[in-house]
Short mmCIF file of C-alpha atoms in Angstrom, two decimals:
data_model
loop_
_atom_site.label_atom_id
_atom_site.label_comp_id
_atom_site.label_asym_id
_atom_site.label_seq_id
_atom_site.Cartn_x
_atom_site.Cartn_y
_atom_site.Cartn_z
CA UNK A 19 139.73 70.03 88.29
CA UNK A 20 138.99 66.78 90.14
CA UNK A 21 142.48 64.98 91.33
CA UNK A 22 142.75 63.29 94.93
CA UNK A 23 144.22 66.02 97.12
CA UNK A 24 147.51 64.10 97.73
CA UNK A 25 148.39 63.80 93.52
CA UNK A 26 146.87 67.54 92.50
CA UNK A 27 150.30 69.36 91.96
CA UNK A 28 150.13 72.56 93.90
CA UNK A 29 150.35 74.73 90.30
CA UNK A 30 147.14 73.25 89.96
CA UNK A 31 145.26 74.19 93.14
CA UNK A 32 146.89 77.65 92.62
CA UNK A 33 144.67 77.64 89.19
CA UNK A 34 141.53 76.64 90.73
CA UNK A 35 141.90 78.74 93.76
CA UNK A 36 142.65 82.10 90.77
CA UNK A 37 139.70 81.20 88.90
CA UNK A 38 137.42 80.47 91.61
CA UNK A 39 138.41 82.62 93.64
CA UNK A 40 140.32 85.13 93.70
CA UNK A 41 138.96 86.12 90.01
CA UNK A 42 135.39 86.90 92.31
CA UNK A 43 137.42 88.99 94.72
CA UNK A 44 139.10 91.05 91.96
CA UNK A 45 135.73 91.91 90.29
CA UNK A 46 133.64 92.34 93.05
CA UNK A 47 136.91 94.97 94.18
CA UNK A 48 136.58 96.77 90.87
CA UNK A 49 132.94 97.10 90.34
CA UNK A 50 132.10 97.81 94.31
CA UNK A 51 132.50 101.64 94.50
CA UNK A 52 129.51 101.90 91.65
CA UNK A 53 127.71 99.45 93.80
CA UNK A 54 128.07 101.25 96.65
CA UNK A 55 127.01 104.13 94.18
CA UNK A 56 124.08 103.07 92.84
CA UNK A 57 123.30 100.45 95.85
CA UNK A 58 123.87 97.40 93.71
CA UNK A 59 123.83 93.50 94.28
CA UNK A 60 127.11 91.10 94.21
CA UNK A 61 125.73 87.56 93.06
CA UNK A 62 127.98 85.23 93.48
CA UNK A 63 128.05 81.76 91.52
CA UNK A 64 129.39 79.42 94.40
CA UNK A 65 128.31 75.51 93.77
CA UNK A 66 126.80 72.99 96.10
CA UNK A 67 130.96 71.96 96.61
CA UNK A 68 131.14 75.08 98.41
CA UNK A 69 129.38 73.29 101.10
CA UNK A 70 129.95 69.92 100.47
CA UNK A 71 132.76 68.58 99.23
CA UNK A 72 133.33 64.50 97.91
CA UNK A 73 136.25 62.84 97.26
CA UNK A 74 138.57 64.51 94.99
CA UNK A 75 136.79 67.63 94.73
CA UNK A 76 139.35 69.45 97.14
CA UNK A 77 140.64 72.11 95.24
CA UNK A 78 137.44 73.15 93.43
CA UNK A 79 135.45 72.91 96.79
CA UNK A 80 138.24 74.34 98.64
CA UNK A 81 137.64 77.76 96.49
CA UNK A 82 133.98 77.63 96.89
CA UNK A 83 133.83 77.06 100.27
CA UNK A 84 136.19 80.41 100.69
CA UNK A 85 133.84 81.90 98.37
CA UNK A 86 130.94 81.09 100.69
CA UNK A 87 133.04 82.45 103.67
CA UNK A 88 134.12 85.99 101.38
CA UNK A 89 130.89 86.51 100.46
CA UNK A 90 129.34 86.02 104.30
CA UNK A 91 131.93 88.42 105.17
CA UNK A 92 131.32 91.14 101.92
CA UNK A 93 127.77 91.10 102.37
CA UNK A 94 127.82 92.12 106.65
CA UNK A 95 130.40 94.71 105.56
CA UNK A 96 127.74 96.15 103.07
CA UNK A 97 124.98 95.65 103.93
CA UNK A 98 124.78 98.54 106.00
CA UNK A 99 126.04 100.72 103.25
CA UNK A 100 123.02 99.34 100.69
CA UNK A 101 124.63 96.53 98.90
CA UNK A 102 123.05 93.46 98.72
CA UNK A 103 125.42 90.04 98.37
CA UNK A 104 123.94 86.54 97.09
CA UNK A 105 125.45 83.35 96.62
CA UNK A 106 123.72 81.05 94.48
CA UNK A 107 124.60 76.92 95.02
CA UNK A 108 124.01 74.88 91.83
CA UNK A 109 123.92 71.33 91.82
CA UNK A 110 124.62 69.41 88.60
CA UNK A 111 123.95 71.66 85.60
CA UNK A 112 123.84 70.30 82.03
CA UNK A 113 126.81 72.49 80.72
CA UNK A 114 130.29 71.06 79.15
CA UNK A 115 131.36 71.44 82.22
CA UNK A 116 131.43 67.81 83.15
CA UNK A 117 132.97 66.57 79.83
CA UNK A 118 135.35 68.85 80.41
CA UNK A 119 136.10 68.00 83.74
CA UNK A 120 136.59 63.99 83.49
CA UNK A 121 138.70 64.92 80.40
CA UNK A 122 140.83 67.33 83.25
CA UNK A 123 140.84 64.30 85.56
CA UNK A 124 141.95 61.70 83.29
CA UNK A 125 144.84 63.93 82.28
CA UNK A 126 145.77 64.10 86.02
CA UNK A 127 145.08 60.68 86.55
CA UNK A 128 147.30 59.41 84.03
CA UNK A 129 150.12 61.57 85.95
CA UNK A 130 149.44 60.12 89.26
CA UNK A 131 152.37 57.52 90.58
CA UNK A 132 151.79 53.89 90.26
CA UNK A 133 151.01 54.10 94.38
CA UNK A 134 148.73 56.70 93.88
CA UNK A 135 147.19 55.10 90.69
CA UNK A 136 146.53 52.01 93.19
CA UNK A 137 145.31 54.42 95.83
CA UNK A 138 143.06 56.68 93.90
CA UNK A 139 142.86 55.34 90.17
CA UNK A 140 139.27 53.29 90.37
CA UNK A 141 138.04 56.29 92.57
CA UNK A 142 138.90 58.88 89.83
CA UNK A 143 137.02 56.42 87.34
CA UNK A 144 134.11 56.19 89.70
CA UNK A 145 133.69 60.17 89.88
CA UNK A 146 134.36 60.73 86.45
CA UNK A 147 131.19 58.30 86.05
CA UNK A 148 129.00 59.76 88.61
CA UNK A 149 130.09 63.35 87.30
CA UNK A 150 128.69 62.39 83.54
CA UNK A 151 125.86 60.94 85.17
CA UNK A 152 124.56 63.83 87.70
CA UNK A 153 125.49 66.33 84.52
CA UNK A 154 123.01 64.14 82.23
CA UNK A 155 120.60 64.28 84.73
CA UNK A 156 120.90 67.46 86.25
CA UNK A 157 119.02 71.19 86.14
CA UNK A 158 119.02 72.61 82.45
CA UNK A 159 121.30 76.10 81.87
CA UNK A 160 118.24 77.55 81.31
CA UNK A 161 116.63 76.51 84.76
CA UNK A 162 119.85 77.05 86.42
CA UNK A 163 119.80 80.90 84.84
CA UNK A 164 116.42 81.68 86.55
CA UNK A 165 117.30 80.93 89.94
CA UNK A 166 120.41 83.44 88.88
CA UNK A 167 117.34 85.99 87.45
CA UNK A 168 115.53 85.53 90.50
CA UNK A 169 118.08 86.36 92.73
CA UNK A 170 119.13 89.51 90.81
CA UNK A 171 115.81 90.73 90.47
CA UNK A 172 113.90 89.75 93.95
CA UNK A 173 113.47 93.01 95.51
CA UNK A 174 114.30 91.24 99.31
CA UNK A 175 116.73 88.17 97.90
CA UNK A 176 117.94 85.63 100.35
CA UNK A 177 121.33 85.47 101.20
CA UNK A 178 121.62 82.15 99.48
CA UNK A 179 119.71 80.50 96.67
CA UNK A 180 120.05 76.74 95.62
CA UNK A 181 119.68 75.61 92.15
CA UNK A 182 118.69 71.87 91.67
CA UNK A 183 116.94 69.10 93.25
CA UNK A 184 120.22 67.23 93.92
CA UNK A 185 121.55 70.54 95.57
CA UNK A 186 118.56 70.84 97.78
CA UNK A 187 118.54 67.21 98.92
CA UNK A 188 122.34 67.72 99.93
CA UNK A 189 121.85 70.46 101.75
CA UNK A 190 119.08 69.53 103.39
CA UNK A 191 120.68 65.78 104.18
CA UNK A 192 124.00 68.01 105.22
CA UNK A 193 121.77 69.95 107.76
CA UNK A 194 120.06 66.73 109.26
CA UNK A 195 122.58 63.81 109.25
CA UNK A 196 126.14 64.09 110.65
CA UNK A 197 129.56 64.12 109.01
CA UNK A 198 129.88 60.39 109.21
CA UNK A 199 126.51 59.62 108.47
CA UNK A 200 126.05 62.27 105.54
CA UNK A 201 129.63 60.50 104.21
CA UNK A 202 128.50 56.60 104.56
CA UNK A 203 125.17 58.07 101.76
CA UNK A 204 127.73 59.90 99.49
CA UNK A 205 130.25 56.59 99.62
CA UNK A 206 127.11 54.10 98.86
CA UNK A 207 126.34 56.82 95.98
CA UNK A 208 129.79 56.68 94.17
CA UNK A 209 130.33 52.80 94.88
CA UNK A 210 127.47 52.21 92.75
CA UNK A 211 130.24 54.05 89.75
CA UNK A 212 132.83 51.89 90.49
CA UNK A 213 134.38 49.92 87.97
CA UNK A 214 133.17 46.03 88.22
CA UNK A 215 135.39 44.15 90.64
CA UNK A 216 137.39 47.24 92.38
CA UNK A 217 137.05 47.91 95.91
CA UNK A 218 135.23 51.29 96.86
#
């Protein structure tokens, strides 16, 4: 769910927020007393977003990055008690995800106001092309499901696990490079998907 944070309506980051969220919260609250049971392990599916977030990405990264913070918190409140908690960060994975997304965001798009359509419109189109393009050219499912294996199955796992070149590289970049520096490479990234003739 990709919309600039100013046109999302707030139904909408309520939705992202239940799914990516707060639908984590209300398994891991069901299932914990047999982990604590059987000493168990909560893996979490965040994405790189949840560290990371571009333009128009708010909502979704806005959920992951709580989901990063909820599971920091989950796993020093059980670790003590035999639980293990991992967070794996995918970059782009080739999934439907990303059709299904820039059909999402052209649907919101087209209900944006003629000021925000000036505003935001060619940087929609710009994601929606670097979104098919790092999907196309991102980790396979089946790649992406054995970093999930390895973390499930590593007897010592790491808190968190990346998944993807392009999710290594950001995080990586994000750890070297300051805010302003780490956001001049991401805008040079997405003016290269700009339609011809707008201004990025």
């Amino acid at each position: 769910m990709n919309a600039p944070v100013e046109a999302l309506p707030m139904a909408e980051w309520r939705r992202v927020f239940e799914v990516n969220l707060f639908g984590h919260i209300a398994v891991t609250q069901a299932l914990l007393p047999e982990l604590l049971r059987t000493k168990g392990r909560v893996i979490n599916i965040s994405s790189i977003g949840g560290k990371y977030a571009m333009a128009t990405y708010g909502a979704y990264a806005g959920a992951k990055f709580a989901l990063e913070a909820v599971s920091d918190s989950l796993r020093r409140e059980v670790a003590p008690l035999g639980v293990q908690v991992v967070v794996v960060e995918p970059g782009g994975v080739r999934t439907e995800i990303a059709a299904r997304g820039i059909a999402t965001a052209n649907d919101l798009a087209a209900r944006m106001t003629p000021e925000q359509d000036r505003r935001y419109g060619d940087l929609v189109r710009a994601n929606n092309r670097l979104m098919a393009s790092g999907t196309a050219s991102g980790l396979t499912a089946d790649a992406a499901a054995q970093v999930i294996v390895k973390a499930v199955t590593t007897r010592r796992p790491r808190p968190r696990y990346t998944a993807g070149r392009d999710a290594a590289l950001i995080m990586r970049l994000g750890r070297l490079l300051s805010d302003r520096t780490l956001d001049r490479i991401l805008a040079a990234n997405l003016r290269r998907h700009y339609p011809k003739g707008a201004i990025a």
